[in-house]
Coordinates of C-alpha atoms in Angstrom, one line a residue:
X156 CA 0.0 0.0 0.0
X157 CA 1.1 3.5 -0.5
X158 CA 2.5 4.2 2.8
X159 CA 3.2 7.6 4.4
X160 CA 5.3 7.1 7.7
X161 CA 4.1 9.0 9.9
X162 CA 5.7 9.8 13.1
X163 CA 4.8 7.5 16.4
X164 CA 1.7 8.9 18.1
X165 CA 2.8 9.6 21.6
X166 CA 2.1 6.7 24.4
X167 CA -0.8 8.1 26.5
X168 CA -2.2 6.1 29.5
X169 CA -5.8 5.1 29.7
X170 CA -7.5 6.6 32.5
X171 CA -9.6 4.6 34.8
X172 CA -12.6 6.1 34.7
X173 CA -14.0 3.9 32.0
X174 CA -14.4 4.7 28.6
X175 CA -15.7 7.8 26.5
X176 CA -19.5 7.9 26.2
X177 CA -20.9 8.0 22.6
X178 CA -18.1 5.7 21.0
X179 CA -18.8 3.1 18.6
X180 CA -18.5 -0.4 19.4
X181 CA -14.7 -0.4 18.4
X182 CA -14.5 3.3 19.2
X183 CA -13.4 5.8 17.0
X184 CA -12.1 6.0 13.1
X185 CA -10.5 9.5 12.8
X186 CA -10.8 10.0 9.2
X187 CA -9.4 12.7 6.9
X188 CA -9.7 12.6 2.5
X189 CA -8.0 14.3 -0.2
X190 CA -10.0 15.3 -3.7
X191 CA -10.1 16.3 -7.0
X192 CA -12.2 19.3 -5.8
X193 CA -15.0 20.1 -3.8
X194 CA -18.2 19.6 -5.6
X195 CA -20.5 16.1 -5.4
X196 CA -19.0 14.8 -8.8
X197 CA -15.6 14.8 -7.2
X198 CA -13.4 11.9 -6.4
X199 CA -11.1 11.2 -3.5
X200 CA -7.3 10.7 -4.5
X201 CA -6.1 9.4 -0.5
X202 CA -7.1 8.4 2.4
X203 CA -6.2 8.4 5.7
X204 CA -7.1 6.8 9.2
X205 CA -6.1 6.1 12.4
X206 CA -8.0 4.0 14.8
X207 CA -8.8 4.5 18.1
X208 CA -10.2 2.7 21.0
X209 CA -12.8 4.2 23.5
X210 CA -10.7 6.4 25.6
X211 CA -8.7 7.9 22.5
X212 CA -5.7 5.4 22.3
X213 CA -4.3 4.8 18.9
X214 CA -4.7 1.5 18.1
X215 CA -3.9 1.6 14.6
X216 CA -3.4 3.7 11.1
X217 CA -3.3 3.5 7.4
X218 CA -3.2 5.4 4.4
X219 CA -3.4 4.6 0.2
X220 CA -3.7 7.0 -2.6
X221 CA -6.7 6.1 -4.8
X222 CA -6.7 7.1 -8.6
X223 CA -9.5 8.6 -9.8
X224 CA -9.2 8.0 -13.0
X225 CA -9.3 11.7 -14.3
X226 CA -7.5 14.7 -13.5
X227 CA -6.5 15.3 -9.9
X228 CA -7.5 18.3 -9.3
X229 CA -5.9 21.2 -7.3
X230 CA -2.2 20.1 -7.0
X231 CA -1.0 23.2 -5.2
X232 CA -3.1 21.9 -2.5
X233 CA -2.5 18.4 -1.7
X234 CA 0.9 17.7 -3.8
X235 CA -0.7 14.5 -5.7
X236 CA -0.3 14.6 -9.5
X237 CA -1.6 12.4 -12.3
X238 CA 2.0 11.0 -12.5
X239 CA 2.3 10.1 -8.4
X240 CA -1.6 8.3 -8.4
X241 CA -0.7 6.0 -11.8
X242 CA -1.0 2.9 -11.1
X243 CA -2.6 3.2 -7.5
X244 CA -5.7 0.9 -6.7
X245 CA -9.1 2.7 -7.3
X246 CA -12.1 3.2 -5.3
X247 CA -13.5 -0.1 -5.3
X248 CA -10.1 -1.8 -5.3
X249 CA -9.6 -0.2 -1.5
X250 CA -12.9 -0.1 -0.3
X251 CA -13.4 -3.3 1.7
X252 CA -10.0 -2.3 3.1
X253 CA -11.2 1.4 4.1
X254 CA -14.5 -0.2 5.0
X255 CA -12.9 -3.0 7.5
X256 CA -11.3 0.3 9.3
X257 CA -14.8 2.2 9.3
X258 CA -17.3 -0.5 10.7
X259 CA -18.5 -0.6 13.7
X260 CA -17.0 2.8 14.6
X261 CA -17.7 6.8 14.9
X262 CA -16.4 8.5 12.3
X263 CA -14.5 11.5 13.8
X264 CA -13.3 14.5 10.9
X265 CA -12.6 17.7 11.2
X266 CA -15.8 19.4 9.1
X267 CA -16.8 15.9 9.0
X268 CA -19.7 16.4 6.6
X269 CA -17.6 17.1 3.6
X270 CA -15.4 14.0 4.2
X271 CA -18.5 12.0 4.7
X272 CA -20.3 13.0 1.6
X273 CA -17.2 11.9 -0.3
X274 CA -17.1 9.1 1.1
X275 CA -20.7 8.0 0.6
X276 CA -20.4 9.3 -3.2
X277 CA -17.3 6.8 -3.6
X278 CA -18.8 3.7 -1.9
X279 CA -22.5 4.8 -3.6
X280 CA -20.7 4.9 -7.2
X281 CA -19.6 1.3 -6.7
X282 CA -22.9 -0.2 -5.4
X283 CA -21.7 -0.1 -1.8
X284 CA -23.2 1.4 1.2
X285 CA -20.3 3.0 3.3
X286 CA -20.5 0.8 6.9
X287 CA -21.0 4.2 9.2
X288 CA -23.7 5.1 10.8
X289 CA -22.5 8.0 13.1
X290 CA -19.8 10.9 12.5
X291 CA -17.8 13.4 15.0
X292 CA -17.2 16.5 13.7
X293 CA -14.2 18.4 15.9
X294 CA -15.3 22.0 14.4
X295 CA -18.9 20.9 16.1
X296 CA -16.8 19.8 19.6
X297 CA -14.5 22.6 19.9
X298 CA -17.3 24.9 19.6
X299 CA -19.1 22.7 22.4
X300 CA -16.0 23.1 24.4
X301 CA -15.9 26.4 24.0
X302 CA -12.1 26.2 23.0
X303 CA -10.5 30.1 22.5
X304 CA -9.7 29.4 18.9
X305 CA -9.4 32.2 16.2
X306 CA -11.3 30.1 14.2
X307 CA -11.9 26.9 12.7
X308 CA -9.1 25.5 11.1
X309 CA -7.1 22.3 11.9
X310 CA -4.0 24.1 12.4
X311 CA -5.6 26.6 14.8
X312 CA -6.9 23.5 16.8
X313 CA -3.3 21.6 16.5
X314 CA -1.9 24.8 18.0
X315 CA -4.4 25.2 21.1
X316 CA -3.4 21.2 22.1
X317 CA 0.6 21.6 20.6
X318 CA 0.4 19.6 18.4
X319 CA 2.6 20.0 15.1
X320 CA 2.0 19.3 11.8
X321 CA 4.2 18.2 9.9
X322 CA 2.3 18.0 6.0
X323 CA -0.7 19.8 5.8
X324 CA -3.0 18.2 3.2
X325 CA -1.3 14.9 3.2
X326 CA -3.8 12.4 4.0
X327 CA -2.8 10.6 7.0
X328 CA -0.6 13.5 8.8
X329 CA -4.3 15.2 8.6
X330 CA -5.5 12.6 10.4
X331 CA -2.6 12.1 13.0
X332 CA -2.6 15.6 13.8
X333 CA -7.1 15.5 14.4
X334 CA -6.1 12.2 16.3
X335 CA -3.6 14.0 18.5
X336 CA -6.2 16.8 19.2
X337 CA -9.0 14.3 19.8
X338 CA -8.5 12.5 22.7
X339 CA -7.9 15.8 24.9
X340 CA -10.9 17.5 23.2
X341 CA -13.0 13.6 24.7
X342 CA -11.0 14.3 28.2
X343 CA -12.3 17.7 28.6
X344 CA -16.0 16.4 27.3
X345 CA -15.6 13.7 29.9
X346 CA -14.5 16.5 32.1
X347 CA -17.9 18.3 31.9
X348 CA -20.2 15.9 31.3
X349 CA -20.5 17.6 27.8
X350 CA -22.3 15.0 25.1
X351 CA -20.8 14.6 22.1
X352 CA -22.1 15.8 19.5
X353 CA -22.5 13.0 17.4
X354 CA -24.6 13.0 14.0
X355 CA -26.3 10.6 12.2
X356 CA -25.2 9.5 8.9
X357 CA -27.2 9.5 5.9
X358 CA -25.7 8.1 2.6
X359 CA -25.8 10.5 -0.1
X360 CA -27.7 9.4 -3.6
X361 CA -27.0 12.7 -5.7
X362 CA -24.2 11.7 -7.2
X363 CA -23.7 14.7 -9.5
X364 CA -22.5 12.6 -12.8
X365 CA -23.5 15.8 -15.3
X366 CA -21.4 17.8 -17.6
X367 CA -21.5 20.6 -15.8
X368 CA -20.1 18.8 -12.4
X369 CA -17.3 17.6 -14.7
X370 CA -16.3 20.9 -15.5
X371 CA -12.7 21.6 -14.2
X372 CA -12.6 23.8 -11.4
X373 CA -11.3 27.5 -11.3
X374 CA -8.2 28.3 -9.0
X375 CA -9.2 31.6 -7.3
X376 CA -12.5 29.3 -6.4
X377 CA -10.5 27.6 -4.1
X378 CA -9.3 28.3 -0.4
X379 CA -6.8 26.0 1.5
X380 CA -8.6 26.8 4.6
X381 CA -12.0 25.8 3.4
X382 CA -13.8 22.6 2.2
X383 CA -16.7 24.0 0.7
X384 CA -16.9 26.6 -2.2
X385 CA -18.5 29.6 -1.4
X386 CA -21.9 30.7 -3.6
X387 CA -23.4 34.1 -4.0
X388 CA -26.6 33.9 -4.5
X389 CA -28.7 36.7 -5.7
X390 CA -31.2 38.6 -2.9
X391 CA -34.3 36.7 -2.7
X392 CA -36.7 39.4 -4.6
X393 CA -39.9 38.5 -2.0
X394 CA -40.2 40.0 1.2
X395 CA -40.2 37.2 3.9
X396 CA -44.4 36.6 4.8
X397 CA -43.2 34.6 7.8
X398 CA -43.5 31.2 9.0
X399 CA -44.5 28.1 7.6
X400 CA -47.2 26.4 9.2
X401 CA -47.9 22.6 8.9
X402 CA -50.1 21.6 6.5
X403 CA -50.2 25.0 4.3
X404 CA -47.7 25.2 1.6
X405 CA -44.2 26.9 1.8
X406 CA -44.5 30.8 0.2
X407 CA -42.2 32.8 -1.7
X408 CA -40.1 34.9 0.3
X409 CA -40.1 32.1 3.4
X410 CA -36.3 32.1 4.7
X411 CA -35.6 28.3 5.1
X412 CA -32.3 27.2 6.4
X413 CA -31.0 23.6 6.2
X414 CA -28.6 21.8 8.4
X415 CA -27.5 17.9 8.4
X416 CA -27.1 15.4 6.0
X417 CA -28.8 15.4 3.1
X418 CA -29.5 12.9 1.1
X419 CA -29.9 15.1 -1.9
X420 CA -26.7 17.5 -2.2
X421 CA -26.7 19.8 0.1
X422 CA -26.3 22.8 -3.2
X423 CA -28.8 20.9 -5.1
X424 CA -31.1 21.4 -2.8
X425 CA -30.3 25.0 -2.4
X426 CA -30.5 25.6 -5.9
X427 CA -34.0 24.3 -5.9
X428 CA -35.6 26.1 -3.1
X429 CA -33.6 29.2 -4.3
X430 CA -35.6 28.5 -7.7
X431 CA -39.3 28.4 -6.4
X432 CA -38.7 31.7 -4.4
X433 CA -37.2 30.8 -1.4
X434 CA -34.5 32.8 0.6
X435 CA -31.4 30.3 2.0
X436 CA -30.7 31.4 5.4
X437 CA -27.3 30.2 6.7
X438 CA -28.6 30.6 10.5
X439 CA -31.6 30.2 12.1
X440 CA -33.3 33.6 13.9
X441 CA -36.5 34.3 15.3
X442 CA -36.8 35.7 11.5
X443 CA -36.3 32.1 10.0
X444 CA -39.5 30.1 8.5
X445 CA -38.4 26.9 8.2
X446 CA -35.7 24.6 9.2
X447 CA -34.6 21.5 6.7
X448 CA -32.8 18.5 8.8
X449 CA -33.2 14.3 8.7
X450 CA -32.1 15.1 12.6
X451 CA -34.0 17.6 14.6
X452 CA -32.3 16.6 17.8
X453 CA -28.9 17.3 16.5
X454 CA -26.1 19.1 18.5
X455 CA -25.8 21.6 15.2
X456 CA -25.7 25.0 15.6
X457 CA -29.1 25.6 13.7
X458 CA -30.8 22.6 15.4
X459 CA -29.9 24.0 18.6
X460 CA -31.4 27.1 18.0
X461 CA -34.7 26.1 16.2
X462 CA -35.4 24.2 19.1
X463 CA -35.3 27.7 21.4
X464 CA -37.0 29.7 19.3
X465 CA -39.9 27.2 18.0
X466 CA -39.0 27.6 14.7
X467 CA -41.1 25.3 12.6
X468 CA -38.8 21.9 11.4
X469 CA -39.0 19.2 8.0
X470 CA -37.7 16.5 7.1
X471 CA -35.5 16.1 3.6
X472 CA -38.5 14.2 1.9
X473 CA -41.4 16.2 3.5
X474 CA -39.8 19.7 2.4
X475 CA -39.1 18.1 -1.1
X476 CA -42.9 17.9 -1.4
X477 CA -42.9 21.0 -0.1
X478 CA -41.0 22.6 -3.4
X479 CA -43.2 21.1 -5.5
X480 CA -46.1 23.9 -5.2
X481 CA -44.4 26.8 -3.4
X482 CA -47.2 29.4 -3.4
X483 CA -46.7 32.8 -5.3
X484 CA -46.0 36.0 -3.2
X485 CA -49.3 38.2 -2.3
X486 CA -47.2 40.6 -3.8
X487 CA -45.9 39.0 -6.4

């Protein structure tokens, strides 16, 4: 396998105060993927992860490249080129392997939703079903924590614990480094009595195999510090008529905001409700009509605060019906 040697994880003792709470049945599978890009028709060129048992401890790690089979993408980023992935297995080639690693275990990433949907695309593009059925995002538990980070970025969190990294981008140094920060970040939950924020995993089905997804992607688009592209839209030309109520139809001008997995691309699904007249909020006030999550007891940020402010809640499916007759604007 293509190996990066990364440097020994330091020997920590388990406490014995028993293990984390909220671990899978083999504990934790600290995961981290490189791309070709950043949209749903994109294809992951490596993979790392490093196992860990209940408390945090290492137990194990591994790392391949995987060839996509076109071009790789943004280079300056993650250092893989056409010539370096010739010749390494595919997707389908690794992902038993991969999936042995997975199963049976939270899947902890840091803005674990992106490297989640890749994965699901990959293992849904080979008539597999990725073996996960919860994720750990660290940007989610650092914010629970209440860690005094100037913002979200690995690196940021590597410094707070002192941790070094020693190849940003590269697959499995990615993952060391999250693993590193991890088990302090599930000592200082323990601490408090603080839940993880754990999130239910739903496999993605859009998997974005058009022309236009294909399209290669622009450099000033992309941001080393960011795993999802950022998207204009224009202003929502309806004034906001206020909140849905159950069993009338959604309106034009009804701010909806959508958190979670989605089974239908997250931008896709955007795109649509943005279409019918819709405004896309990207928090949830006392000003938001509807929120769109397959989790309405989630620890997200959105979730949390829908629940405070009794802001009305859908499922994926139900507000899919939903967009099919959107009522026009009084206005309008």
């Amino acid at each position: 396998m293509y190996a990066y040697q990364s440097p020994p994880f330091p020997a920590q003792r388990s406490g014995d105060d028993g293990p984390v709470p909220g671990g899978g049945d083999r504990g934790f599978a600290v995961v981290d993927v490189e791309t070709t890009g950043l949209g749903r028709s994109d294809r992951v060129i490596s993979a790392g992860v490093y196992q860990l048992d209940a408390d945090g401890e290492v137990t194990d790690h591994w790392y391949t490249l995987v060839n996509p089979e076109r071009d790789p993408g943004p280079v300056w980023i993650h250092g893989l080129t056409s010539e370096a992935l010739e010749g390494a297995p595919t997707f389908p080639e690794v992902a038993d392997e991969l999936a042995e690693r997975l199963r049976g275990r939270v899947m902890v990433a840091h803005n674990a939703l992106f490297d989640w949907n890749m994965i699901s695309r990959e293992y849904a593009r080979a008539g597999l079903s990725a073996p996960v059925e919860q994720r750990l995002c660290t940007m989610v538990l650092a914010r629970d924590l209440a860690l005094p980070l100037p913002n979200g970025k690995l690196s940021s969190l590597a410094a707070h614990f002192g941790v070094r990294q020693l190849q940003a981008h590269n697959a499995l140094d990615d993952a060391r480094v999250l693993a590193e920060v991890f088990r302090p970040s599930l000592r200082l939950a323990r601490d408090r009595g603080l839940p993880l924020p754990l999130t239910t995993c739903v496999a993605v089905t859009d998997l974005g195999e058009d022309a236009a997804a294909q399209a290669a992607p622009v450099r000033g688009s992309w941001s080393s510090s960011s795993y999802r592209p950022s998207r204009k839209r224009p202003p929502c030309p309806y004034p906001n008529p206020g909140r849905w109520e159950d069993g009338k139809p959604l309106m034009q001008g009804m701010r909806v905001a959508i958190t979670g997995d989605t089974a239908t691309d997250r931008e896709l699904l955007e795109d649509r409700a943005v279409e019918a007249g819709l405004h896309i909020a990207t928090s949830v006030s006392r000003l938001t009509s509807l929120l769109v999550t397959n989790e309405p007891g989630s620890w997200s940020g959105k979730a949390r605060k829908a629940r405070e402010l009794g802001t009305p809640v859908v499922g994926e499916d139900a507000f899919l019906q939903l967009l099919r007759e959107v009522a026009p604007h009084p206005g309008a």
